[in-house]
DNA sequence: TATTTTTGATTGACTCATCAATCAATAAAA
DNA sequence: TTTTATTGATTGATGAGTCAATCAAAAATA
């Protein structure tokens, strides 16, 4: 069986498996065995490549974040005008892959873990900052900087809030409705500023 | 030592201790020993009164929710006009006791747990529904019902989002700023409807 | 009142299961 | 033969849950 060059293959398989298992069970309290089984290898191999569970978990958040960043970059490049870019940012946050119950459960688990692990926390802070700065960058073309910062803060909060509420699956607001709500927030605040600038 | 009638005293002490320990460590993965120690009793006693860790945890969410509900009722009673009641709802969500890092960490841990425990999930759904229905009840006095529902959804999401963002302690938006952001959301959307109803 | 019985409160010690981590051994390339 | 991939077996730690025993207040009885 043993072929050479398996390391990157196994690493990826294990990280993906970790994400799926964590999403399934909605917690980081999954066993290395669970993860390894899902990846089709022995638990010992997972330790061999990652050294510890902690490390595998860290690689897993990193992977989750990388995915989101790549999607964001793509979406941002596809848009041209600032207002379009704002819509792109909103859409990416709620795109199917991000909004799937499993993914949401995984995010939630990592947020909780961030209370303990400085490493995990750092990654999530990066996410939060990136979203905020992307929003601000495009908003400030359309309005004064301090308003841009305020609106960005609100929009980011709303996105995260819709996300967390989704995790309860109580009154499932759909993807479309979530996007509409956030778009509406941005639009109405920009309109408001526009009116204030040029009172009828 | 043994006096009669200790049961309610110990139950409360244990639930309070659980909340503190969970808040401290930011996870439900705390041991019964930790909790019992904090409550000043033996682990065995915790099992004696609650039967299982799961059960103690459930009582703990319940307690967290009861506290929030009581605060909400009080705040709601102190306000009279619908718009004031909306402000009261917002203020309660961000009041110091709710916004303390420990409390936020505990909420987050329970949200994550809700992915596994149907009981915990039920309690959190109750919270979400209650907030939503309180908001709608007061909003619909000020605008059409369907708009009220939309705004309530957005406000609730924003509250939860500000909450979760607070947990990262990256760009610490303060209590006041959080309240202002949410107030602003409600106000500007109500204004917008008002303007649409009576175009200049 | 004094004595015995009952009952609630409480714990130390123990069991049992789980799990992360290690390691020595094996098998297949190179 | 050396290196890389892989695993089964094992270990050590941890933690939930159990249980029999203890202690003291309360209640019943003498």
Coordinates of C-alpha atoms (C1' of nucleotides) in Angstrom, one line a residue:
Chain A
X1 CA 0.0 0.0 0.0
X2 CA 2.5 2.6 1.1
X3 CA 3.3 4.9 -1.7
X4 CA 5.6 7.9 -1.4
X5 CA 4.3 11.4 -1.3
X6 CA 1.2 10.6 0.7
X7 CA 1.9 13.3 3.3
X8 CA 0.0 16.2 1.6
X9 CA -2.8 13.9 0.6
X10 CA -3.3 12.6 4.1
X11 CA -3.0 16.0 5.7
X12 CA -5.7 17.4 3.5
X13 CA -7.9 14.3 4.0
X14 CA -7.5 14.6 7.7
X15 CA -8.3 18.3 7.8
X16 CA -11.3 17.8 5.7
X17 CA -12.5 14.9 7.8
X18 CA -12.0 17.0 10.9
X19 CA -14.2 19.7 9.5
X20 CA -16.9 17.2 8.6
X21 CA -16.8 15.4 11.9
X22 CA -16.8 18.7 13.9
X23 CA -19.7 20.0 11.8
X24 CA -21.6 16.8 12.3
X25 CA -21.2 16.7 16.0
X26 CA -21.2 20.4 16.5
X27 CA -18.2 20.3 18.9
X28 CA -14.5 20.2 19.0
X29 CA -14.8 17.4 21.5
X30 CA -14.5 14.8 18.8
X31 CA -11.9 12.1 19.0
X32 CA -8.9 11.6 16.9
X33 CA -10.3 8.2 16.1
X34 CA -13.5 9.7 14.8
X35 CA -11.5 12.0 12.5
X36 CA -9.1 9.3 11.4
X37 CA -11.9 6.9 10.7
X38 CA -13.6 9.5 8.5
X39 CA -10.4 10.0 6.7
X40 CA -9.9 6.3 6.3
X41 CA -6.7 6.0 8.2
X42 CA -5.6 4.9 11.7
X43 CA -5.6 7.3 14.6
X44 CA -1.9 6.8 14.9
X45 CA -1.4 8.3 11.5
X46 CA -3.2 11.4 12.4
X47 CA -0.8 11.9 15.3
X48 CA 2.1 11.1 13.1
X49 CA 1.3 13.9 10.7
X50 CA -0.1 16.5 13.1
X51 CA 1.7 15.7 16.4
X52 CA -1.3 16.6 18.5
X53 CA -5.0 17.0 18.3
X54 CA -4.6 20.7 19.1
X55 CA -2.4 21.1 16.0
X56 CA -4.9 19.3 13.8
X57 CA -7.7 21.6 15.1
X58 CA -5.6 24.7 14.3
X59 CA -4.9 23.5 10.8
X60 CA -8.7 23.0 10.5
X61 CA -9.7 26.5 11.4
X62 CA -7.0 27.8 9.2
X63 CA -8.4 25.8 6.3
X64 CA -11.9 27.0 7.0
X65 CA -10.7 30.6 6.9
X66 CA -8.6 30.1 3.8
X67 CA -11.7 28.8 2.0
X68 CA -13.7 31.8 3.0
X69 CA -10.9 34.2 2.0
X70 CA -10.5 32.6 -1.4
X71 CA -14.2 32.8 -2.0
X72 CA -14.1 36.5 -0.9
X73 CA -11.3 37.4 -3.2
X74 CA -13.0 35.7 -6.2
X75 CA -16.3 37.4 -5.5
X76 CA -14.6 40.8 -5.0
X77 CA -12.8 40.5 -8.3
X78 CA -16.0 39.7 -10.1
X79 CA -17.5 43.0 -8.9
X80 CA -16.4 46.4 -10.0
X81 CA -18.3 49.3 -8.4
X82 CA -18.0 49.7 -4.6
X83 CA -21.7 49.1 -4.1
X84 CA -21.4 45.9 -6.1
X85 CA -18.4 44.8 -4.0
X86 CA -20.4 45.4 -0.9
X87 CA -23.1 43.1 -2.2
X88 CA -20.5 40.6 -3.1
X89 CA -19.1 40.6 0.4
X90 CA -22.6 40.0 1.8
X91 CA -23.4 37.3 -0.7
X92 CA -20.2 35.4 0.1
X93 CA -21.0 35.3 3.8
X94 CA -24.3 33.6 3.1
X95 CA -23.3 31.4 0.2
X96 CA -24.5 27.9 0.4
X97 CA -21.2 26.4 1.5
X98 CA -20.9 28.8 4.4
X99 CA -24.5 28.6 5.4
X100 CA -24.7 24.8 5.6
X101 CA -25.7 23.6 9.1
X102 CA -22.4 21.7 9.3
X103 CA -20.3 24.7 8.5
X104 CA -22.2 26.9 10.9
X105 CA -21.8 24.3 13.6
X106 CA -18.1 24.2 13.0
X107 CA -17.7 27.9 13.2
X108 CA -19.6 28.0 16.4
X109 CA -17.5 25.4 17.9
X110 CA -14.4 27.3 17.0
X111 CA -15.8 30.5 18.4
X112 CA -16.3 28.7 21.6
X113 CA -12.8 27.2 21.5
X114 CA -11.4 30.7 20.9
X115 CA -12.1 31.4 24.6
X116 CA -9.4 29.0 25.5
X117 CA -7.0 28.7 22.6
X118 CA -5.1 31.8 21.8
X119 CA -4.2 30.4 18.4
X120 CA -7.8 29.7 17.4
X121 CA -8.8 33.2 18.7
X122 CA -6.2 34.8 16.5
X123 CA -7.6 33.2 13.4
X124 CA -11.1 34.3 14.2
X125 CA -9.9 37.8 14.9
X126 CA -8.3 37.8 11.4
X127 CA -11.6 36.9 9.9
X128 CA -13.5 39.6 11.8
X129 CA -10.9 42.2 10.9
X130 CA -10.9 41.2 7.3
X131 CA -14.6 41.4 6.9
X132 CA -14.7 44.8 8.6
X133 CA -11.9 46.2 6.5
X134 CA -13.3 45.0 3.3
X135 CA -16.6 46.6 4.2
X136 CA -15.0 49.9 5.2
X137 CA -12.9 50.1 2.2
X138 CA -15.9 50.0 -0.1
X139 CA -18.2 52.0 2.1
X140 CA -15.9 54.9 2.4
X141 CA -16.0 55.5 -1.3
X142 CA -19.7 56.1 -0.8
X143 CA -19.8 58.0 2.4
X144 CA -17.6 59.7 5.0
X145 CA -15.1 57.4 6.7
X146 CA -16.6 57.6 10.2
X147 CA -20.0 56.7 8.8
X148 CA -18.4 53.9 6.8
X149 CA -16.9 52.5 10.0
X150 CA -20.2 52.6 11.8
X151 CA -22.1 51.0 9.0
X152 CA -19.4 48.3 8.6
X153 CA -19.6 47.5 12.2
X154 CA -23.4 47.1 12.0
X155 CA -23.3 45.1 8.8
X156 CA -20.6 42.7 10.2
X157 CA -22.6 42.2 13.4
X158 CA -25.8 41.5 11.4
X159 CA -24.0 38.9 9.3
X160 CA -22.6 37.2 12.3
X161 CA -25.9 37.4 14.1
X162 CA -27.9 35.9 11.2
X163 CA -25.3 33.2 11.2
X164 CA -25.6 32.3 14.8
X165 CA -29.4 32.4 14.7
X166 CA -29.3 30.1 11.8
X167 CA -27.5 27.6 14.0
X168 CA -30.6 27.2 16.2
X169 CA -32.7 26.1 13.2
X170 CA -35.8 27.5 14.9
X171 CA -37.2 30.1 12.5
X172 CA -35.0 29.2 9.6
X173 CA -34.4 32.5 7.8
X174 CA -33.3 31.5 4.4
X175 CA -30.2 32.5 2.5
X176 CA -32.1 34.9 0.4
X177 CA -33.8 36.6 3.3
X178 CA -30.5 36.9 5.1
X179 CA -29.0 38.6 2.2
X180 CA -32.0 40.9 1.8
X181 CA -31.9 41.9 5.4
X182 CA -28.2 42.8 5.3
X183 CA -28.5 44.6 1.9
X184 CA -31.4 46.5 3.3
X185 CA -29.4 47.6 6.2
X186 CA -26.6 48.9 4.1
X187 CA -28.8 50.5 1.5
X188 CA -31.0 52.3 3.9
X189 CA -28.1 53.7 5.9
X190 CA -26.4 54.9 2.8
X191 CA -29.7 56.5 1.6
X192 CA -30.1 58.2 4.9
X193 CA -26.7 59.8 4.7
X194 CA -27.4 60.8 1.1
X195 CA -30.6 62.5 2.1
X196 CA -28.9 64.3 5.0
X197 CA -26.2 65.6 2.7
X198 CA -28.8 66.9 0.2
X199 CA -32.0 67.7 2.2
X200 CA -35.0 67.8 0.0
Chain B
X1 CA -23.1 19.9 60.1
X2 CA -25.9 18.3 58.3
X3 CA -29.0 20.4 58.6
X4 CA -32.2 19.7 57.0
X5 CA -33.4 21.6 54.0
X6 CA -30.1 21.9 52.3
X7 CA -31.3 20.7 48.9
X8 CA -32.5 24.0 47.5
X9 CA -29.4 25.8 48.9
X10 CA -27.0 23.3 47.3
X11 CA -28.8 23.2 44.0
X12 CA -28.6 26.9 43.6
X13 CA -24.9 27.0 44.8
X14 CA -24.1 24.3 42.2
X15 CA -25.9 26.0 39.4
X16 CA -24.2 29.3 40.2
X17 CA -20.9 27.6 40.5
X18 CA -21.4 25.9 37.1
X19 CA -22.1 29.2 35.5
X20 CA -19.0 30.7 36.9
X21 CA -16.8 27.8 36.0
X22 CA -18.2 27.6 32.5
X23 CA -17.8 31.4 32.0
X24 CA -14.2 31.2 33.3
X25 CA -13.1 28.3 31.1
X26 CA -15.4 29.3 28.2
X27 CA -16.5 25.7 27.6
X28 CA -19.0 23.1 28.9
X29 CA -16.1 20.7 29.1
X30 CA -15.6 21.5 32.7
X31 CA -15.6 18.7 35.2
X32 CA -18.1 18.0 37.9
X33 CA -15.2 18.2 40.3
X34 CA -14.5 21.8 39.2
X35 CA -18.0 22.8 39.7
X36 CA -18.4 21.0 43.0
X37 CA -15.2 22.5 44.3
X38 CA -16.3 26.0 43.4
X39 CA -19.6 25.3 45.2
X40 CA -17.7 24.0 48.2
X41 CA -19.1 20.5 48.1
X42 CA -17.9 17.1 47.0
X43 CA -18.4 15.9 43.4
X44 CA -20.5 13.1 44.7
X45 CA -23.0 15.6 46.1
X46 CA -23.4 17.2 42.7
X47 CA -24.3 13.8 41.3
X48 CA -26.6 13.2 44.2
X49 CA -28.7 16.2 43.5
X50 CA -28.6 16.4 39.7
X51 CA -28.1 12.8 38.7
X52 CA -25.9 13.7 35.8
X53 CA -23.7 16.4 34.4
X54 CA -26.1 16.9 31.5
X55 CA -28.9 17.6 33.9
X56 CA -26.8 20.1 35.9
X57 CA -25.9 21.8 32.6
X58 CA -29.5 22.0 31.6
X59 CA -30.5 23.6 34.9
X60 CA -27.7 26.1 34.3
X61 CA -29.0 27.3 31.0
X62 CA -32.4 27.5 32.4
X63 CA -31.1 29.7 35.2
X64 CA -29.2 31.9 32.7
X65 CA -32.4 32.3 30.7
X66 CA -34.6 33.0 33.8
X67 CA -32.3 35.8 34.8
X68 CA -32.5 37.4 31.4
X69 CA -36.3 37.0 31.3
X70 CA -36.7 38.6 34.7
X71 CA -34.5 41.6 33.7
X72 CA -36.5 41.9 30.5
X73 CA -39.8 42.0 32.3
X74 CA -38.6 44.6 34.7
X75 CA -37.2 46.8 32.0
X76 CA -40.4 46.4 29.9
X77 CA -42.5 47.4 32.8
X78 CA -40.5 50.5 33.5
X79 CA -41.2 51.7 29.9
X80 CA -44.5 52.9 28.7
X81 CA -44.5 53.9 25.0
X82 CA -43.7 51.3 22.4
X83 CA -40.6 53.1 21.2
X84 CA -39.4 53.2 24.8
X85 CA -40.1 49.5 25.2
X86 CA -38.0 48.8 22.2
X87 CA -35.1 50.8 23.7
X88 CA -35.6 48.9 26.9
X89 CA -35.3 45.6 25.1
X90 CA -32.1 46.7 23.5
X91 CA -30.7 48.0 26.7
X92 CA -31.4 44.8 28.6
X93 CA -29.5 42.7 26.0
X94 CA -26.4 44.8 26.5
X95 CA -26.6 45.5 30.2
X96 CA -23.4 45.0 32.1
X97 CA -24.3 41.6 33.6
X98 CA -25.2 40.2 30.2
X99 CA -22.2 41.7 28.4
X100 CA -19.6 40.5 30.9
X101 CA -16.9 38.3 29.2
X102 CA -17.8 35.4 31.4
X103 CA -21.5 35.6 30.6
X104 CA -20.8 35.9 26.9
X105 CA -18.5 32.9 27.0
X106 CA -21.1 30.9 28.8
X107 CA -23.8 31.8 26.2
X108 CA -21.4 30.9 23.4
X109 CA -20.7 27.5 25.0
X110 CA -24.4 26.8 25.3
X111 CA -25.0 27.7 21.7
X112 CA -22.4 25.3 20.7
X113 CA -23.9 22.6 23.0
X114 CA -27.3 23.2 21.4
X115 CA -26.0 21.4 18.4
X116 CA -26.0 18.2 20.4
X117 CA -28.4 18.6 23.2
X118 CA -32.0 18.9 22.2
X119 CA -32.9 20.2 25.6
X120 CA -30.3 23.0 25.5
X121 CA -31.4 23.9 22.0
X122 CA -35.0 24.2 23.1
X123 CA -34.1 26.7 25.8
X124 CA -32.1 28.8 23.4
X125 CA -34.9 28.7 20.9
X126 CA -37.2 30.1 23.6
X127 CA -34.8 33.0 24.1
X128 CA -34.7 33.7 20.4
X129 CA -38.5 33.6 20.0
X130 CA -39.1 35.7 23.1
X131 CA -36.7 38.5 21.9
X132 CA -38.3 38.4 18.5
X133 CA -41.8 38.5 19.7
X134 CA -41.2 41.3 22.2
X135 CA -39.7 43.3 19.4
X136 CA -42.5 42.6 17.0
X137 CA -45.2 43.4 19.5
X138 CA -43.8 46.9 20.0
X139 CA -42.8 47.5 16.4
X140 CA -46.2 46.7 15.0
X141 CA -47.7 49.5 16.9
X142 CA -45.4 51.8 14.9
X143 CA -45.5 50.2 11.5
X144 CA -47.2 47.6 9.4
X145 CA -46.8 44.0 10.7
X146 CA -44.7 42.6 7.9
X147 CA -42.3 45.5 8.3
X148 CA -42.3 45.0 12.0
X149 CA -41.3 41.4 11.5
X150 CA -38.5 42.2 9.2
X151 CA -37.1 44.9 11.4
X152 CA -37.4 42.6 14.5
X153 CA -35.4 39.9 12.6
X154 CA -32.7 42.4 11.8
X155 CA -32.5 43.9 15.2
X156 CA -32.4 40.5 16.9
X157 CA -29.6 39.4 14.5
X158 CA -27.7 42.6 15.2
X159 CA -27.9 42.1 18.9
X160 CA -26.7 38.5 18.7
X161 CA -24.0 39.5 16.3
X162 CA -22.6 42.3 18.5
X163 CA -22.7 39.7 21.3
X164 CA -20.7 37.1 19.5
X165 CA -18.2 39.7 18.2
X166 CA -17.7 40.9 21.7
X167 CA -16.5 37.4 22.6
X168 CA -13.4 37.8 20.5
X169 CA -12.3 40.9 22.3
X170 CA -10.5 42.1 19.2
X171 CA -12.1 45.5 18.5
X172 CA -14.0 45.9 21.7
X173 CA -17.1 47.7 20.8
X174 CA -18.4 49.0 24.1
X175 CA -21.8 48.7 25.6
X176 CA -22.8 52.2 24.6
X177 CA -21.7 51.8 21.1
X178 CA -23.5 48.5 20.8
X179 CA -26.7 50.1 22.0
X180 CA -26.3 53.0 19.7
X181 CA -25.8 50.8 16.7
X182 CA -28.9 48.8 17.4
X183 CA -31.0 51.9 18.2
X184 CA -29.8 53.4 15.0
X185 CA -30.9 50.4 13.1
X186 CA -34.4 50.5 14.5
X187 CA -34.8 54.3 14.2
X188 CA -33.6 54.6 10.7
X189 CA -35.8 51.8 9.5
X190 CA -38.8 53.2 11.2
X191 CA -38.0 56.7 9.8
X192 CA -37.7 55.2 6.3
X193 CA -41.1 53.7 6.5
X194 CA -42.6 56.9 7.8
X195 CA -41.1 58.8 4.9
X196 CA -42.4 56.3 2.4
X197 CA -45.9 56.6 3.9
X198 CA -45.9 60.4 3.6
X199 CA -43.6 61.2 0.7
X200 CA -42.3 64.8 0.8
Chain C
dT1 C1' -36.7 14.5 79.8
dA2 C1' -33.8 10.8 78.1
dT3 C1' -33.2 7.3 74.7
dT4 C1' -33.8 5.2 70.4
dT5 C1' -35.0 5.3 65.5
dT6 C1' -35.2 7.3 61.3
dT7 C1' -33.9 10.1 57.7
dG8 C1' -31.4 13.7 55.0
dA9 C1' -26.8 15.3 53.9
dT10 C1' -22.3 14.2 52.7
dT11 C1' -18.1 12.1 51.3
dG12 C1' -14.0 9.0 50.2
dA13 C1' -12.9 5.4 47.6
dC14 C1' -13.7 2.8 43.7
dT15 C1' -15.1 1.3 39.0
dC16 C1' -15.4 1.8 34.3
dA17 C1' -15.0 4.0 30.0
dT18 C1' -12.8 7.1 27.0
dC19 C1' -9.1 9.1 24.7
dA20 C1' -4.7 11.4 23.5
dA21 C1' -0.3 10.0 22.7
dT22 C1' 3.5 6.6 22.1
dC23 C1' 6.1 3.0 20.1
dA24 C1' 7.7 -1.0 18.1
dA25 C1' 6.8 -3.6 14.2
dT26 C1' 5.6 -4.3 9.2
dA27 C1' 5.4 -3.4 4.4
dA28 C1' 6.3 -1.2 0.3
dA29 C1' 8.8 1.9 -2.4
dA30 C1' 13.4 4.0 -3.8
Chain D
dT1 C1' 19.4 -1.2 2.2
dT2 C1' 17.4 2.9 3.6
dT3 C1' 13.5 5.6 3.9
dT4 C1' 8.6 6.5 4.0
dA5 C1' 4.0 5.1 5.2
dT6 C1' 1.2 2.8 8.2
dT7 C1' -0.9 0.4 12.0
dG8 C1' -2.0 -2.6 16.2
dA9 C1' -1.1 -2.7 20.8
dT10 C1' -0.3 -0.3 24.8
dT11 C1' -0.1 3.2 28.3
dG12 C1' -1.3 6.9 31.4
dA13 C1' -4.4 10.3 32.5
dT14 C1' -8.8 12.0 33.2
dG15 C1' -13.4 12.2 34.5
dA16 C1' -18.4 10.6 35.0
dG17 C1' -20.9 8.0 37.8
dT18 C1' -21.7 4.6 41.9
dC19 C1' -21.8 3.0 46.5
dA20 C1' -21.3 1.9 51.1
dA21 C1' -20.4 4.2 55.2
dT22 C1' -20.7 8.2 58.4
dC23 C1' -22.6 12.0 60.8
dA24 C1' -26.0 14.7 62.8
dA25 C1' -30.6 16.6 63.1
dA26 C1' -35.3 15.4 63.8
dA27 C1' -38.9 12.5 65.2
dA28 C1' -40.7 8.9 67.8
dT29 C1' -40.9 6.5 71.9
dA30 C1' -40.2 5.3 76.6

